């Protein structure tokens, strides 16, 4: 793809992750090498239990790998068996946007506030945060539901609000775990087109776990995970 | 954006219900303290009303309230001759039980010499006792009305004046009457055998009908109560104490046990409150695990998450306390005993509640900080 000559936004090599000890040990990720560049939308495919979510968690600095090397946006964040950044949460706030299979919106905030919260957390003042949040909802065509609480939104609306939230701080890396699972195929297509637009316009790298064969054609790359091992 | 407030807003009904429950608990704590203060106030009203400087009582007793004291009725004349004494009056104190309007009524009868110290200090309705027979000034709490007749022993008394807040240390409303009436009443109510002895003048200490329980004296401006009391103590069969000593005795003998009891209860209730608030906060946090994980995932700092929990705990405490205080303030007059709510007690309890809430949120905060952000993802 383009930009291959610049540094990748996600660069991991030799990443391992196991759960448990001894006989019950599960090798969720084995010696994973993966690069994702700005503007790329890549899919992560694999049977259940193959380690897809675990891989997203590791890239999102939510779970600590067991050895390997990882750099995000040019910064080495994990090497020699330890994190090199002390404040992983601030790193997430700044660089990473998450989209989950289930929207994970905060139930006690309306759509608009769910989005403006991350902007406020990033230090924007209230008015600016709300303004930008509203723009994002408009961009995702859910602005008419800005005052609704998550419980009152349809699956597709909630997912679009969640995407708006993931995009709010202009993250360089967007990690999506089955973002279209709760949507019909038409909506799924729209969401994927939208992610592609974001990747191109904002020069972001998007890594999405999916089972959805209908949208395979919308990815630049498809990686297959099987028993914790990756092949292209 | 205040997450604590937004979450509360979203679960308003449940939150208010919790606050209401807490308010009952804190109301009980507050009324406990109020009852204790009322106890002290009640115990001291009778001692303070005469505005005396020294109390002359039977030797080796701590009378007339903490222990019984009987002295001859002519003691007052001797006291009057003491240097520095401006006014003196004999008084009697006795608990009397009677029946009024087919209801049992316990009163505390104070007999005093008209126009001498010992009578009611302030009459809210009617007038003071003018003739020395069969008139009484009673406290509002007897529920008696002006003009009613009160039967004590075998005598009928006309209610001619009302006082407010005059009760014995046991909480019984006070009935004031002339000294002579009270002495007759004392005689009338004495067990018949003793009465016979007294009538014959055959009591061991040779007392006759003219016995009083104490003589109280007011001193001139520059006289020293300590010196006056010291002088009386040298008299045969007489003891004396200053106003301050009398108050100390009452507080010690009457209130000390109640203070310990109520102090213990208050402490236990505060501990119970801490445990309950802890449990509430803990369950509230448990219910929010997923939201907390999401917050961590999107990059919210610990400060935001701790704020969410601690602020909710504080809001609960403050609202619960306010409701509880309002509840007790609006119902305190219906308590059988006086409830005295002092602003400083309320303030102290308020501070205690805040401390309790902060302590109690510790458990929830610990849980929240341990939440793995991966919990938010699932699947
Ligand atoms: N916290 C954990 N503790 C123990 N084992 C785990 C944990 N998380 C994942 N695993 C194991 O690691 C392996 C990979 O799990 P992962 O969730 O990454 O699979 P997945 O590819 O996302 O599956 P699915 O398609 O069902 O979501 C599985 O065998 C799983 O049981
Ligand atoms: Mg998964």
JSON list of C-alpha atoms in Angstrom, two decimals, chain A residues 53 57 62-63 89-90 92-93 98 100-102 104-110 113 116-118 120-121 126 149 165 177, chain B residues 1 3 6-7 9-10 288 290-292 294-302 304-305 308 372-374 376-379:
[
{"chain": "A", "resi": 53, "resn": "UNK", "atom": "CA", "xyz": [-9.42, -10.17, 20.91]},
{"chain": "A", "resi": 57, "resn": "UNK", "atom": "CA", "xyz": [-5.99, -5.98, 23.74]},
{"chain": "A", "resi": 62, "resn": "UNK", "atom": "CA", "xyz": [-4.88, -3.33, 27.82]},
{"chain": "A", "resi": 63, "resn": "UNK", "atom": "CA", "xyz": [-3.13, -6.65, 28.30]},
{"chain": "A", "resi": 89, "resn": "UNK", "atom": "CA", "xyz": [-4.19, 5.21, 29.87]},
{"chain": "A", "resi": 90, "resn": "UNK", "atom": "CA", "xyz": [-3.01, 8.61, 28.72]},
{"chain": "A", "resi": 92, "resn": "UNK", "atom": "CA", "xyz": [-4.79, 5.29, 24.91]},
{"chain": "A", "resi": 93, "resn": "UNK", "atom": "CA", "xyz": [-6.62, 8.55, 25.32]},
{"chain": "A", "resi": 98, "resn": "UNK", "atom": "CA", "xyz": [-11.76, 1.49, 20.52]},
{"chain": "A", "resi": 100, "resn": "UNK", "atom": "CA", "xyz": [-16.40, -2.92, 20.54]},
{"chain": "A", "resi": 101, "resn": "UNK", "atom": "CA", "xyz": [-18.75, -5.63, 19.39]},
{"chain": "A", "resi": 102, "resn": "UNK", "atom": "CA", "xyz": [-21.27, -4.30, 21.87]},
{"chain": "A", "resi": 104, "resn": "UNK", "atom": "CA", "xyz": [-20.03, -0.06, 25.49]},
{"chain": "A", "resi": 105, "resn": "UNK", "atom": "CA", "xyz": [-21.47, 3.40, 25.76]},
{"chain": "A", "resi": 106, "resn": "UNK", "atom": "CA", "xyz": [-21.90, 4.72, 29.30]},
{"chain": "A", "resi": 107, "resn": "UNK", "atom": "CA", "xyz": [-25.57, 4.15, 30.08]},
{"chain": "A", "resi": 108, "resn": "UNK", "atom": "CA", "xyz": [-25.93, 7.23, 32.25]},
{"chain": "A", "resi": 109, "resn": "UNK", "atom": "CA", "xyz": [-24.78, 9.67, 29.58]},
{"chain": "A", "resi": 110, "resn": "UNK", "atom": "CA", "xyz": [-26.69, 10.62, 26.47]},
{"chain": "A", "resi": 113, "resn": "UNK", "atom": "CA", "xyz": [-22.09, 13.37, 26.29]},
{"chain": "A", "resi": 116, "resn": "UNK", "atom": "CA", "xyz": [-17.82, 14.76, 24.47]},
{"chain": "A", "resi": 117, "resn": "UNK", "atom": "CA", "xyz": [-16.61, 12.96, 27.61]},
{"chain": "A", "resi": 118, "resn": "UNK", "atom": "CA", "xyz": [-13.47, 11.66, 25.86]},
{"chain": "A", "resi": 120, "resn": "UNK", "atom": "CA", "xyz": [-13.17, 16.61, 28.01]},
{"chain": "A", "resi": 121, "resn": "UNK", "atom": "CA", "xyz": [-10.89, 13.90, 29.38]},
{"chain": "A", "resi": 126, "resn": "UNK", "atom": "CA", "xyz": [-16.75, 21.84, 27.70]},
{"chain": "A", "resi": 149, "resn": "UNK", "atom": "CA", "xyz": [-29.55, 7.57, 26.23]},
{"chain": "A", "resi": 165, "resn": "UNK", "atom": "CA", "xyz": [-16.51, 8.36, 20.44]},
{"chain": "A", "resi": 177, "resn": "UNK", "atom": "CA", "xyz": [-13.65, -5.90, 17.72]},
{"chain": "B", "resi": 1, "resn": "UNK", "atom": "CA", "xyz": [-18.84, 16.85, 32.99]},
{"chain": "B", "resi": 3, "resn": "UNK", "atom": "CA", "xyz": [-19.99, 11.69, 36.03]},
{"chain": "B", "resi": 6, "resn": "UNK", "atom": "CA", "xyz": [-24.95, 12.17, 35.76]},
{"chain": "B", "resi": 7, "resn": "UNK", "atom": "CA", "xyz": [-25.02, 8.62, 37.07]},
{"chain": "B", "resi": 9, "resn": "UNK", "atom": "CA", "xyz": [-29.48, 11.54, 37.70]},
{"chain": "B", "resi": 10, "resn": "UNK", "atom": "CA", "xyz": [-29.84, 8.42, 35.62]},
{"chain": "B", "resi": 288, "resn": "UNK", "atom": "CA", "xyz": [-20.70, -0.25, 37.43]},
{"chain": "B", "resi": 290, "resn": "UNK", "atom": "CA", "xyz": [-18.35, -2.54, 33.04]},
{"chain": "B", "resi": 291, "resn": "UNK", "atom": "CA", "xyz": [-18.70, 1.23, 32.91]},
{"chain": "B", "resi": 292, "resn": "UNK", "atom": "CA", "xyz": [-15.55, 1.64, 34.97]},
{"chain": "B", "resi": 294, "resn": "UNK", "atom": "CA", "xyz": [-14.96, 1.30, 29.69]},
{"chain": "B", "resi": 295, "resn": "UNK", "atom": "CA", "xyz": [-13.79, 4.51, 31.33]},
{"chain": "B", "resi": 296, "resn": "UNK", "atom": "CA", "xyz": [-10.34, 3.02, 31.82]},
{"chain": "B", "resi": 297, "resn": "UNK", "atom": "CA", "xyz": [-10.34, 1.79, 28.25]},
{"chain": "B", "resi": 298, "resn": "UNK", "atom": "CA", "xyz": [-11.13, 5.16, 26.76]},
{"chain": "B", "resi": 299, "resn": "UNK", "atom": "CA", "xyz": [-8.34, 6.62, 28.85]},
{"chain": "B", "resi": 300, "resn": "UNK", "atom": "CA", "xyz": [-10.03, 8.14, 31.89]},
{"chain": "B", "resi": 301, "resn": "UNK", "atom": "CA", "xyz": [-7.48, 8.65, 34.67]},
{"chain": "B", "resi": 302, "resn": "UNK", "atom": "CA", "xyz": [-7.93, 7.07, 38.13]},
{"chain": "B", "resi": 304, "resn": "UNK", "atom": "CA", "xyz": [-11.98, 10.51, 37.37]},
{"chain": "B", "resi": 305, "resn": "UNK", "atom": "CA", "xyz": [-12.99, 7.05, 38.54]},
{"chain": "B", "resi": 308, "resn": "UNK", "atom": "CA", "xyz": [-17.15, 9.17, 40.55]},
{"chain": "B", "resi": 372, "resn": "UNK", "atom": "CA", "xyz": [-9.29, -4.75, 34.37]},
{"chain": "B", "resi": 373, "resn": "UNK", "atom": "CA", "xyz": [-10.09, -2.53, 31.38]},
{"chain": "B", "resi": 374, "resn": "UNK", "atom": "CA", "xyz": [-10.33, -5.72, 29.31]},
{"chain": "B", "resi": 376, "resn": "UNK", "atom": "CA", "xyz": [-15.19, -3.82, 29.00]},
{"chain": "B", "resi": 377, "resn": "UNK", "atom": "CA", "xyz": [-14.49, -5.75, 25.84]},
{"chain": "B", "resi": 378, "resn": "UNK", "atom": "CA", "xyz": [-15.81, -9.22, 26.51]},
{"chain": "B", "resi": 379, "resn": "UNK", "atom": "CA", "xyz": [-16.35, -11.69, 23.70]}
]
